[in-house]
mmCIF file of C-alpha atoms in Angstrom:
data_model
loop_
_atom_site.group_PDB
_atom_site.id
_atom_site.type_symbol
_atom_site.label_atom_id
_atom_site.label_comp_id
_atom_site.label_asym_id
_atom_site.label_seq_id
_atom_site.Cartn_x
_atom_site.Cartn_y
_atom_site.Cartn_z
ATOM 1 C CA MET A 256 1.970 12.110 -14.849
ATOM 2 C CA ASP A 257 4.096 14.484 -12.831
ATOM 3 C CA LEU A 258 5.399 12.453 -9.765
ATOM 4 C CA LYS A 259 8.626 13.939 -9.532
ATOM 5 C CA GLY A 260 10.068 15.269 -6.635
ATOM 6 C CA LYS A 261 6.725 13.927 -4.616
ATOM 7 C CA ARG A 262 8.264 11.974 -1.415
ATOM 8 C CA ILE A 263 5.770 9.094 -1.323
ATOM 9 C CA GLY A 264 6.151 6.387 0.917
ATOM 10 C CA PHE A 265 5.511 2.514 0.315
ATOM 11 C CA GLY A 266 4.332 0.154 2.883
ATOM 12 C CA LEU A 267 4.156 -3.237 2.005
ATOM 13 C CA THR A 268 1.950 -5.916 3.936
ATOM 14 C CA GLY A 269 2.506 -9.831 4.106
ATOM 15 C CA SER A 270 0.454 -10.546 0.784
ATOM 16 C CA HIS A 271 3.338 -12.223 -0.674
ATOM 17 C CA CYS A 272 1.251 -13.578 -3.641
ATOM 18 C CA THR A 273 1.281 -10.395 -5.257
ATOM 19 C CA TYR A 274 4.732 -9.214 -4.614
ATOM 20 C CA ASP A 275 5.247 -10.577 -8.340
ATOM 21 C CA GLU A 276 2.685 -7.237 -9.358
ATOM 22 C CA THR A 277 3.817 -5.124 -6.363
ATOM 23 C CA PHE A 278 7.784 -3.922 -7.388
ATOM 24 C CA PRO A 279 7.386 -3.596 -10.354
ATOM 25 C CA GLN A 280 4.937 -0.443 -9.555
ATOM 26 C CA LEU A 281 7.577 0.219 -6.706
ATOM 27 C CA GLN A 282 10.025 0.305 -9.478
ATOM 28 C CA ARG A 283 7.591 2.858 -12.229
ATOM 29 C CA LEU A 284 7.732 5.307 -9.449
ATOM 30 C CA MET A 285 11.008 5.333 -9.359
ATOM 31 C CA ASP A 286 11.350 6.002 -12.947
ATOM 32 C CA LEU A 287 8.790 8.296 -12.668
ATOM 33 C CA GLY A 288 11.180 10.710 -10.408
ATOM 34 C CA ALA A 289 9.552 9.817 -6.655
ATOM 35 C CA GLU A 290 11.801 9.965 -3.862
ATOM 36 C CA VAL A 291 10.423 6.764 -2.666
ATOM 37 C CA VAL A 292 10.529 6.293 1.431
ATOM 38 C CA PRO A 293 10.150 1.948 1.448
ATOM 39 C CA ILE A 294 8.041 0.756 4.842
ATOM 40 C CA VAL A 295 7.703 -2.360 5.920
ATOM 41 C CA SER A 296 5.124 -4.786 8.368
ATOM 42 C CA TYR A 297 6.776 -7.242 10.365
ATOM 43 C CA THR A 298 4.960 -10.066 8.738
ATOM 44 C CA VAL A 299 6.983 -8.324 4.949
ATOM 45 C CA GLN A 300 10.738 -8.767 7.514
ATOM 46 C CA SER A 301 10.387 -12.130 9.198
ATOM 47 C CA THR A 302 8.128 -15.122 7.008
ATOM 48 C CA ASP A 303 9.656 -16.603 5.125
ATOM 49 C CA THR A 304 6.445 -18.245 1.605
ATOM 50 C CA LYS A 305 6.725 -20.534 -1.503
ATOM 51 C CA PHE A 306 7.069 -17.201 -3.003
ATOM 52 C CA GLY A 307 10.385 -16.263 -1.619
ATOM 53 C CA ASP A 308 12.263 -15.054 1.364
ATOM 54 C CA ALA A 309 11.867 -12.312 3.440
ATOM 55 C CA ALA A 310 15.956 -11.258 2.885
ATOM 56 C CA ASP A 311 15.450 -11.625 -0.550
ATOM 57 C CA HIS A 312 11.895 -9.138 -0.919
ATOM 58 C CA LEU A 313 14.056 -6.577 1.659
ATOM 59 C CA ASN A 314 16.720 -6.569 -0.442
ATOM 60 C CA ARG A 315 14.703 -6.627 -3.252
ATOM 61 C CA ILE A 316 13.165 -3.232 -1.924
ATOM 62 C CA GLN A 317 16.359 -1.776 -0.874
ATOM 63 C CA ASP A 318 17.809 -2.046 -4.711
ATOM 64 C CA ILE A 319 14.973 -0.691 -6.308
ATOM 65 C CA THR A 320 14.773 2.478 -3.574
ATOM 66 C CA GLN A 321 18.692 2.930 -2.762
ATOM 67 C CA LYS A 322 16.919 3.658 0.910
ATOM 68 C CA SER A 323 17.544 1.739 4.562
ATOM 69 C CA LEU A 324 14.359 0.691 5.300
ATOM 70 C CA ILE A 325 11.896 1.573 7.964
ATOM 71 C CA SER A 326 11.194 -1.290 10.265
ATOM 72 C CA SER A 327 9.723 -0.148 13.361
ATOM 73 C CA ILE A 328 6.870 2.135 14.943
ATOM 74 C CA PRO A 329 9.793 4.330 15.714
ATOM 75 C CA GLU A 330 10.985 5.018 12.931
ATOM 76 C CA ALA A 331 7.881 5.787 11.123
ATOM 77 C CA GLU A 332 6.206 7.664 13.057
ATOM 78 C CA PRO A 333 8.683 11.005 12.284
ATOM 79 C CA LEU A 334 6.674 10.459 9.053
ATOM 80 C CA GLY A 335 4.325 12.639 10.554
ATOM 81 C CA PRO A 336 5.623 16.291 11.804
ATOM 82 C CA LYS A 337 9.086 15.841 10.873
ATOM 83 C CA GLU A 338 9.680 14.220 7.878
ATOM 84 C CA PRO A 339 6.227 14.134 6.124
ATOM 85 C CA LEU A 340 5.263 11.927 2.514
ATOM 86 C CA ASP A 341 3.251 13.631 0.122
ATOM 87 C CA CYS A 342 1.118 10.708 -0.196
ATOM 88 C CA MET A 343 1.182 7.191 1.964
ATOM 89 C CA VAL A 344 1.217 4.255 0.108
ATOM 90 C CA ILE A 345 0.222 0.705 1.331
ATOM 91 C CA ALA A 346 0.471 -1.665 -1.241
ATOM 92 C CA PRO A 347 0.021 -5.084 -1.105
ATOM 93 C CA MET A 348 -2.702 -4.778 2.099
ATOM 94 C CA THR A 349 -3.908 -7.197 3.665
ATOM 95 C CA GLY A 350 -7.193 -7.722 4.740
ATOM 96 C CA ASN A 351 -5.381 -7.888 8.501
ATOM 97 C CA SER A 352 -3.850 -5.079 7.818
ATOM 98 C CA LEU A 353 -7.219 -3.292 6.050
ATOM 99 C CA SER A 354 -9.327 -3.777 9.536
ATOM 100 C CA LYS A 355 -6.591 -2.367 12.102
ATOM 101 C CA PHE A 356 -6.458 0.345 10.344
ATOM 102 C CA ALA A 357 -10.113 0.950 9.416
ATOM 103 C CA ASN A 358 -10.445 0.012 13.333
ATOM 104 C CA ALA A 359 -6.773 2.664 14.253
ATOM 105 C CA LEU A 360 -4.688 0.065 15.934
ATOM 106 C CA THR A 361 -1.513 0.964 15.039
ATOM 107 C CA ASP A 362 0.400 -1.670 15.424
ATOM 108 C CA SER A 363 2.680 -2.136 12.694
ATOM 109 C CA PRO A 364 5.506 0.307 11.097
ATOM 110 C CA VAL A 365 3.638 0.641 7.606
ATOM 111 C CA LEU A 366 0.132 2.139 10.072
ATOM 112 C CA MET A 367 1.794 3.996 12.010
ATOM 113 C CA ALA A 368 3.424 5.869 8.258
ATOM 114 C CA ALA A 369 -0.579 6.250 7.800
ATOM 115 C CA LYS A 370 -1.703 6.895 10.498
ATOM 116 C CA ALA A 371 0.834 10.256 10.536
ATOM 117 C CA THR A 372 0.586 11.141 7.199
ATOM 118 C CA LEU A 373 -3.097 11.400 7.663
ATOM 119 C CA ARG A 374 -1.982 13.625 10.648
ATOM 120 C CA ASN A 375 -0.987 15.791 8.496
ATOM 121 C CA ARG A 376 -3.707 15.640 5.878
ATOM 122 C CA SER A 377 -2.627 14.528 3.085
ATOM 123 C CA PRO A 378 -3.912 10.662 0.962
ATOM 124 C CA VAL A 379 -3.013 7.652 1.939
ATOM 125 C CA VAL A 380 -3.287 4.842 -1.401
ATOM 126 C CA LEU A 381 -4.473 1.395 -0.408
ATOM 127 C CA ALA A 382 -3.577 -1.319 -3.251
ATOM 128 C CA ILE A 383 -5.894 -4.248 -1.200
ATOM 129 C CA SER A 384 -5.515 -7.711 -1.968
ATOM 130 C CA THR A 385 -7.648 -10.113 0.564
ATOM 131 C CA ASN A 386 -9.189 -13.131 0.384
ATOM 132 C CA ASP A 387 -12.205 -11.488 2.747
ATOM 133 C CA ALA A 388 -12.765 -8.117 1.411
ATOM 134 C CA LEU A 389 -16.344 -9.085 0.556
ATOM 135 C CA GLY A 390 -16.715 -11.209 3.854
ATOM 136 C CA LEU A 391 -15.923 -10.448 7.065
ATOM 137 C CA ASN A 392 -13.794 -7.511 6.339
ATOM 138 C CA GLY A 393 -16.317 -6.101 4.476
ATOM 139 C CA THR A 394 -17.751 -3.527 6.600
ATOM 140 C CA ASN A 395 -14.236 -2.495 7.430
ATOM 141 C CA LEU A 396 -13.427 -2.070 3.467
ATOM 142 C CA ALA A 397 -16.367 0.637 3.820
ATOM 143 C CA LYS A 398 -15.417 2.273 6.211
ATOM 144 C CA LEU A 399 -12.208 3.168 4.588
ATOM 145 C CA LEU A 400 -14.204 3.782 1.280
ATOM 146 C CA ALA A 401 -16.135 6.531 3.269
ATOM 147 C CA ALA A 402 -13.650 7.501 4.824
ATOM 148 C CA LYS A 403 -11.336 11.295 3.861
ATOM 149 C CA ASN A 404 -8.674 11.448 2.707
ATOM 150 C CA ILE A 405 -8.217 7.744 1.667
ATOM 151 C CA TYR A 406 -7.853 5.990 -1.529
ATOM 152 C CA PHE A 407 -7.879 2.465 -3.789
ATOM 153 C CA VAL A 408 -6.386 1.486 -6.660
ATOM 154 C CA PRO A 409 -8.903 0.134 -8.522
ATOM 155 C CA PHE A 410 -9.878 -3.615 -7.290
ATOM 156 C CA GLY A 411 -11.689 -6.197 -8.712
ATOM 157 C CA GLN A 412 -12.391 -9.892 -7.655
ATOM 158 C CA ASP A 413 -9.530 -11.933 -8.783
ATOM 159 C CA ASP A 414 -11.361 -15.296 -8.937
ATOM 160 C CA PRO A 415 -15.478 -15.369 -8.200
ATOM 161 C CA ILE A 416 -15.939 -18.695 -8.959
ATOM 162 C CA LYS A 417 -13.275 -20.301 -6.587
ATOM 163 C CA LYS A 418 -12.597 -17.013 -3.980
ATOM 164 C CA PRO A 419 -16.404 -15.763 -4.065
ATOM 165 C CA THR A 420 -14.636 -12.831 -0.929
ATOM 166 C CA SER A 421 -11.882 -11.823 -2.419
ATOM 167 C CA LEU A 422 -10.320 -8.574 -3.546
ATOM 168 C CA VAL A 423 -7.084 -7.833 -5.597
ATOM 169 C CA ALA A 424 -6.356 -4.177 -6.667
ATOM 170 C CA HIS A 425 -4.855 -3.280 -9.816
ATOM 171 C CA MET A 426 -1.692 -2.974 -8.922
ATOM 172 C CA ASN A 427 -0.708 -1.441 -12.244
ATOM 173 C CA LEU A 428 -2.747 1.894 -11.779
ATOM 174 C CA LEU A 429 -0.775 2.480 -8.827
ATOM 175 C CA PRO A 430 1.265 5.738 -10.081
ATOM 176 C CA GLU A 431 -2.064 6.469 -11.563
ATOM 177 C CA THR A 432 -4.280 6.758 -8.738
ATOM 178 C CA ILE A 433 -1.241 8.957 -6.203
ATOM 179 C CA GLU A 434 -1.596 11.636 -8.207
ATOM 180 C CA SER A 435 -5.081 11.946 -8.509
ATOM 181 C CA ALA A 436 -5.196 11.481 -5.047
ATOM 182 C CA LEU A 437 -2.468 14.094 -4.255
ATOM 183 C CA GLU A 438 -5.462 16.199 -6.615
ATOM 184 C CA GLY A 439 -7.745 15.390 -4.196
ATOM 185 C CA GLN A 440 -10.021 12.167 -6.459
ATOM 186 C CA GLN A 441 -10.807 9.437 -6.323
ATOM 187 C CA LEU A 442 -9.602 7.389 -9.597
ATOM 188 C CA GLN A 443 -12.349 5.752 -11.365
ATOM 189 C CA PRO A 444 -14.489 3.136 -11.630
ATOM 190 C CA ILE A 445 -12.903 1.818 -8.732
ATOM 191 C CA LEU A 446 -14.578 -1.266 -9.478
ATOM 192 C CA ARG A 447 -12.864 -3.458 -12.828
ATOM 193 C CA GLN A 448 -13.070 -6.428 -13.860
ATOM 194 C CA TYR A 449 -10.192 -8.621 -13.179
#
């Protein structure tokens, strides 16, 4: 896998329960020689949960990337024309962010970075983690699956009995998905069993 020297935006949104699967992939990108630009949503910045405190998550992201966090819309906007990314990743991507992105709402640093990347016709990779992807958010998922320059980390139902509308990306496939996206291809199969 060749991601060495690639400038990759890594946006995190508030699916706190998947951070333990996400942070190792952030480290893998660093180990593969990518230049990772960390971008965090307002929820990531301010929400303490049973999965950890916001400050601890922010520190961990900075420790891994050795970069300051992009934490506001004005800080994310230059990722368009002035400081372009080779690829933008949103991992994990909540249902809330999924619905906003599908409908062109730009109200967070992560979504601004994604919009800026699409403006440059560069790939945006989404690693979803949402309890309603097969529910009310299904139309938004379908809209993004059909969109140009948007790619998905392969996903599946994490608990079809207790959470029948939930889908979660296989985070371990993130680097491979980025590599495929940089070549203009969706990593297949996109639907994979959990």
